[in-house]
């Protein structure tokens, strides 16, 4: 009987902890600004700056102390349906960027909003075409990125907010700014 009581007490404790924690899915849509430096390209090809639409989808886990662990995938200028929203009309430069990432964040309550600073690690691929006749240059790598988010809890399950992410490399920089919608289970 004692073992059964201990088992039931342990189960009750783990269920109460799980109720405070949340798994979630998140979708972002916004604009990325690229600054691709001359050093990214072969000699004689100039770098450029460009803005592209980005889409981001992620799944994460928020602990009861509001620490966040997230796995996500970012796409820039890959889903053509959103291109007219944020993409430059110039067709001389084309930039495609995608990356798989892991992120750790701390959610901090500020009044009715949440402020969430984060640091992450992204495995990325950048496909840059500086203009006619130059050809695409494709490179990949791994980088740290930094992120700030502000969100408002709309209901127990839904929240919306704004997100800003920066990834700096020796040969290029990416800054992303967009809106975010999150559904917690």
mmCIF file of C-alpha atoms in Angstrom:
data_model
loop_
_atom_site.group_PDB
_atom_site.id
_atom_site.type_symbol
_atom_site.label_atom_id
_atom_site.label_comp_id
_atom_site.label_asym_id
_atom_site.label_seq_id
_atom_site.Cartn_x
_atom_site.Cartn_y
_atom_site.Cartn_z
ATOM 1 C CA UNK A 1 0.000 0.000 0.000
ATOM 2 C CA UNK A 2 2.854 2.353 0.811
ATOM 3 C CA UNK A 3 4.395 1.807 -2.659
ATOM 4 C CA UNK A 4 1.071 2.531 -4.346
ATOM 5 C CA UNK A 5 0.627 5.717 -2.292
ATOM 6 C CA UNK A 6 4.152 6.809 -3.170
ATOM 7 C CA UNK A 7 3.528 6.046 -6.849
ATOM 8 C CA UNK A 8 0.263 8.041 -6.855
ATOM 9 C CA UNK A 9 1.924 10.968 -5.058
ATOM 10 C CA UNK A 10 4.782 10.961 -7.602
ATOM 11 C CA UNK A 11 2.292 10.856 -10.470
ATOM 12 C CA UNK A 12 0.329 13.772 -8.993
ATOM 13 C CA UNK A 13 3.534 15.814 -8.605
ATOM 14 C CA UNK A 14 4.650 15.143 -12.174
ATOM 15 C CA UNK A 15 1.195 16.029 -13.536
ATOM 16 C CA UNK A 16 1.168 19.328 -11.645
ATOM 17 C CA UNK A 17 4.637 20.172 -13.016
ATOM 18 C CA UNK A 18 3.517 19.244 -16.550
ATOM 19 C CA UNK A 19 0.467 21.478 -16.224
ATOM 20 C CA UNK A 20 2.775 24.445 -15.590
ATOM 21 C CA UNK A 21 4.924 23.632 -18.610
ATOM 22 C CA UNK A 22 3.893 24.062 -22.233
ATOM 23 C CA UNK A 23 4.841 22.689 -25.600
ATOM 24 C CA UNK A 24 4.192 25.126 -28.421
ATOM 25 C CA UNK A 25 4.404 25.774 -32.148
ATOM 26 C CA UNK A 26 5.280 29.178 -33.490
ATOM 27 C CA UNK A 27 5.087 30.856 -36.908
ATOM 28 C CA UNK A 28 6.853 34.098 -37.886
ATOM 29 C CA UNK A 29 6.481 36.252 -40.984
ATOM 30 C CA UNK A 30 8.515 39.352 -41.707
ATOM 31 C CA UNK A 31 11.461 40.927 -43.475
ATOM 32 C CA UNK A 32 15.145 40.035 -43.469
ATOM 33 C CA UNK A 33 17.831 42.542 -44.409
ATOM 34 C CA UNK A 34 20.977 41.055 -45.929
ATOM 35 C CA UNK A 35 24.354 42.751 -46.131
ATOM 36 C CA UNK A 36 26.509 40.443 -48.259
ATOM 37 C CA UNK A 37 30.115 41.683 -48.251
ATOM 38 C CA UNK A 38 32.579 41.690 -51.169
ATOM 39 C CA UNK A 39 34.607 38.951 -49.459
ATOM 40 C CA UNK A 40 31.696 36.490 -49.913
ATOM 41 C CA UNK A 41 32.177 36.531 -53.698
ATOM 42 C CA UNK A 42 35.107 35.798 -56.015
ATOM 43 C CA UNK A 43 37.485 38.699 -56.723
ATOM 44 C CA UNK A 44 35.950 41.472 -58.815
ATOM 45 C CA UNK A 45 32.348 40.831 -57.728
ATOM 46 C CA UNK A 46 30.836 43.466 -55.456
ATOM 47 C CA UNK A 47 28.713 42.686 -52.419
ATOM 48 C CA UNK A 48 25.223 44.102 -51.963
ATOM 49 C CA UNK A 49 22.409 44.778 -49.511
ATOM 50 C CA UNK A 50 18.894 43.459 -50.026
ATOM 51 C CA UNK A 51 15.619 42.866 -48.198
ATOM 52 C CA UNK A 52 13.701 39.598 -48.506
ATOM 53 C CA UNK A 53 10.596 38.065 -46.981
ATOM 54 C CA UNK A 54 11.247 35.464 -44.281
ATOM 55 C CA UNK A 55 9.113 32.676 -42.896
ATOM 56 C CA UNK A 56 9.955 30.795 -39.727
ATOM 57 C CA UNK A 57 8.340 27.760 -38.117
ATOM 58 C CA UNK A 58 9.366 26.399 -34.739
ATOM 59 C CA UNK A 59 8.407 23.977 -32.001
ATOM 60 C CA UNK A 60 9.443 24.523 -28.434
ATOM 61 C CA UNK A 61 9.059 23.755 -24.770
ATOM 62 C CA UNK A 62 8.485 26.381 -22.088
ATOM 63 C CA UNK A 63 9.307 25.283 -18.543
ATOM 64 C CA UNK A 64 7.331 26.362 -15.496
ATOM 65 C CA UNK A 65 10.061 28.930 -14.737
ATOM 66 C CA UNK A 66 9.624 30.410 -18.251
ATOM 67 C CA UNK A 67 12.833 29.078 -19.748
ATOM 68 C CA UNK A 68 12.320 28.242 -23.427
ATOM 69 C CA UNK A 69 14.024 25.578 -25.542
ATOM 70 C CA UNK A 70 13.155 25.812 -29.238
ATOM 71 C CA UNK A 71 13.950 23.967 -32.461
ATOM 72 C CA UNK A 72 13.090 25.876 -35.614
ATOM 73 C CA UNK A 73 13.575 26.363 -39.340
ATOM 74 C CA UNK A 74 13.950 29.761 -41.009
ATOM 75 C CA UNK A 75 13.357 30.370 -44.718
ATOM 76 C CA UNK A 76 14.129 33.616 -46.529
ATOM 77 C CA UNK A 77 12.839 34.239 -50.046
ATOM 78 C CA UNK A 78 11.873 30.609 -50.520
ATOM 79 C CA UNK A 79 8.057 30.648 -50.335
ATOM 80 C CA UNK A 80 7.097 32.900 -53.254
ATOM 81 C CA UNK A 81 3.540 33.542 -52.008
ATOM 82 C CA UNK A 82 4.808 36.127 -49.480
ATOM 83 C CA UNK A 83 7.431 37.815 -51.686
ATOM 84 C CA UNK A 84 5.370 40.900 -52.504
ATOM 85 C CA UNK A 85 4.961 41.753 -48.815
ATOM 86 C CA UNK A 86 8.547 42.609 -47.912
ATOM 87 C CA UNK A 87 10.903 41.800 -50.805
ATOM 88 C CA UNK A 88 12.768 44.488 -52.746
ATOM 89 C CA UNK A 89 11.420 44.986 -56.246
ATOM 90 C CA UNK A 90 14.976 44.922 -57.640
ATOM 91 C CA UNK A 91 15.637 41.769 -59.616
ATOM 92 C CA UNK A 92 19.384 42.387 -60.003
ATOM 93 C CA UNK A 93 20.205 40.747 -56.634
ATOM 94 C CA UNK A 94 18.723 37.515 -55.353
ATOM 95 C CA UNK A 95 19.295 36.081 -51.897
ATOM 96 C CA UNK A 96 17.964 32.815 -50.496
ATOM 97 C CA UNK A 97 18.721 31.830 -46.919
ATOM 98 C CA UNK A 98 17.570 28.928 -44.802
ATOM 99 C CA UNK A 99 18.662 27.581 -41.469
ATOM 100 C CA UNK A 100 17.860 24.970 -38.856
ATOM 101 C CA UNK A 101 18.389 26.248 -35.317
ATOM 102 C CA UNK A 102 18.298 25.537 -31.594
ATOM 103 C CA UNK A 103 17.486 28.399 -29.235
ATOM 104 C CA UNK A 104 17.448 29.012 -25.473
ATOM 105 C CA UNK A 105 15.459 31.966 -24.107
ATOM 106 C CA UNK A 106 14.148 33.401 -20.862
ATOM 107 C CA UNK A 107 10.589 34.760 -20.866
ATOM 108 C CA UNK A 108 10.254 37.804 -18.571
ATOM 109 C CA UNK A 109 6.861 39.260 -17.627
ATOM 110 C CA UNK A 110 6.663 43.061 -18.021
ATOM 111 C CA UNK A 111 3.128 44.224 -17.189
ATOM 112 C CA UNK A 112 0.730 42.681 -19.718
ATOM 113 C CA UNK A 113 3.562 41.705 -22.071
ATOM 114 C CA UNK A 114 6.454 39.272 -22.151
ATOM 115 C CA UNK A 115 9.998 40.281 -23.086
ATOM 116 C CA UNK A 116 12.113 37.350 -24.278
ATOM 117 C CA UNK A 117 15.861 37.647 -24.942
ATOM 118 C CA UNK A 118 17.385 34.577 -26.607
ATOM 119 C CA UNK A 119 20.591 33.111 -27.955
ATOM 120 C CA UNK A 120 20.685 30.346 -30.533
ATOM 121 C CA UNK A 121 22.864 28.259 -32.795
ATOM 122 C CA UNK A 122 21.943 27.997 -36.490
ATOM 123 C CA UNK A 123 23.119 25.681 -39.257
ATOM 124 C CA UNK A 124 22.561 27.872 -42.346
ATOM 125 C CA UNK A 125 22.888 27.966 -46.129
ATOM 126 C CA UNK A 126 23.123 31.224 -48.078
ATOM 127 C CA UNK A 127 22.607 31.346 -51.844
ATOM 128 C CA UNK A 128 23.559 34.811 -53.127
ATOM 129 C CA UNK A 129 23.382 36.086 -56.715
ATOM 130 C CA UNK A 130 24.845 39.606 -56.992
ATOM 131 C CA UNK A 131 23.487 40.251 -60.475
ATOM 132 C CA UNK A 132 23.312 39.218 -64.136
ATOM 133 C CA UNK A 133 26.275 37.236 -65.412
ATOM 134 C CA UNK A 134 27.870 36.650 -62.018
ATOM 135 C CA UNK A 135 26.304 33.324 -61.065
ATOM 136 C CA UNK A 136 25.124 32.086 -57.696
ATOM 137 C CA UNK A 137 27.524 31.626 -54.804
ATOM 138 C CA UNK A 138 26.303 29.062 -52.261
ATOM 139 C CA UNK A 139 27.932 28.668 -48.855
ATOM 140 C CA UNK A 140 26.874 27.043 -45.600
ATOM 141 C CA UNK A 141 28.021 27.123 -42.019
ATOM 142 C CA UNK A 142 27.110 27.399 -38.342
ATOM 143 C CA UNK A 143 26.653 30.606 -36.357
ATOM 144 C CA UNK A 144 25.349 32.024 -33.127
ATOM 145 C CA UNK A 145 22.408 34.406 -33.356
ATOM 146 C CA UNK A 146 20.713 36.747 -30.921
ATOM 147 C CA UNK A 147 17.012 37.475 -30.660
ATOM 148 C CA UNK A 148 14.599 39.752 -28.819
ATOM 149 C CA UNK A 149 10.849 39.197 -28.732
ATOM 150 C CA UNK A 150 7.893 41.057 -27.252
ATOM 151 C CA UNK A 151 4.608 39.181 -27.041
ATOM 152 C CA UNK A 152 1.147 39.531 -25.584
ATOM 153 C CA UNK A 153 -0.748 36.533 -24.249
ATOM 154 C CA UNK A 154 -4.170 36.626 -25.984
ATOM 155 C CA UNK A 155 -5.562 33.516 -24.294
ATOM 156 C CA UNK A 156 -4.256 30.524 -22.397
ATOM 157 C CA UNK A 157 -3.168 28.966 -25.713
ATOM 158 C CA UNK A 158 -2.481 31.895 -28.077
ATOM 159 C CA UNK A 159 0.047 34.721 -28.030
ATOM 160 C CA UNK A 160 1.212 37.227 -30.654
ATOM 161 C CA UNK A 161 4.189 39.519 -30.791
ATOM 162 C CA UNK A 162 7.163 41.051 -32.557
ATOM 163 C CA UNK A 163 10.540 39.399 -33.027
ATOM 164 C CA UNK A 164 13.991 40.739 -33.972
ATOM 165 C CA UNK A 165 16.903 38.409 -34.814
ATOM 166 C CA UNK A 166 20.543 39.185 -35.711
ATOM 167 C CA UNK A 167 23.065 36.781 -37.227
ATOM 168 C CA UNK A 168 26.550 38.191 -37.970
ATOM 169 C CA UNK A 169 29.151 36.373 -40.035
ATOM 170 C CA UNK A 170 32.484 37.567 -41.425
ATOM 171 C CA UNK A 171 31.122 37.653 -44.991
ATOM 172 C CA UNK A 172 27.469 38.602 -44.424
ATOM 173 C CA UNK A 173 24.956 39.847 -41.858
ATOM 174 C CA UNK A 174 21.256 39.041 -41.557
ATOM 175 C CA UNK A 175 18.745 41.064 -39.527
ATOM 176 C CA UNK A 176 15.165 39.762 -39.373
ATOM 177 C CA UNK A 177 12.124 41.591 -38.022
ATOM 178 C CA UNK A 178 8.606 40.196 -38.065
ATOM 179 C CA UNK A 179 5.344 39.289 -36.416
ATOM 180 C CA UNK A 180 4.943 36.088 -34.445
ATOM 181 C CA UNK A 181 1.997 33.854 -33.539
ATOM 182 C CA UNK A 182 2.365 31.056 -30.975
ATOM 183 C CA UNK A 183 -0.011 28.254 -30.002
ATOM 184 C CA UNK A 184 0.718 26.449 -26.706
ATOM 185 C CA UNK A 185 -0.638 22.972 -25.968
#
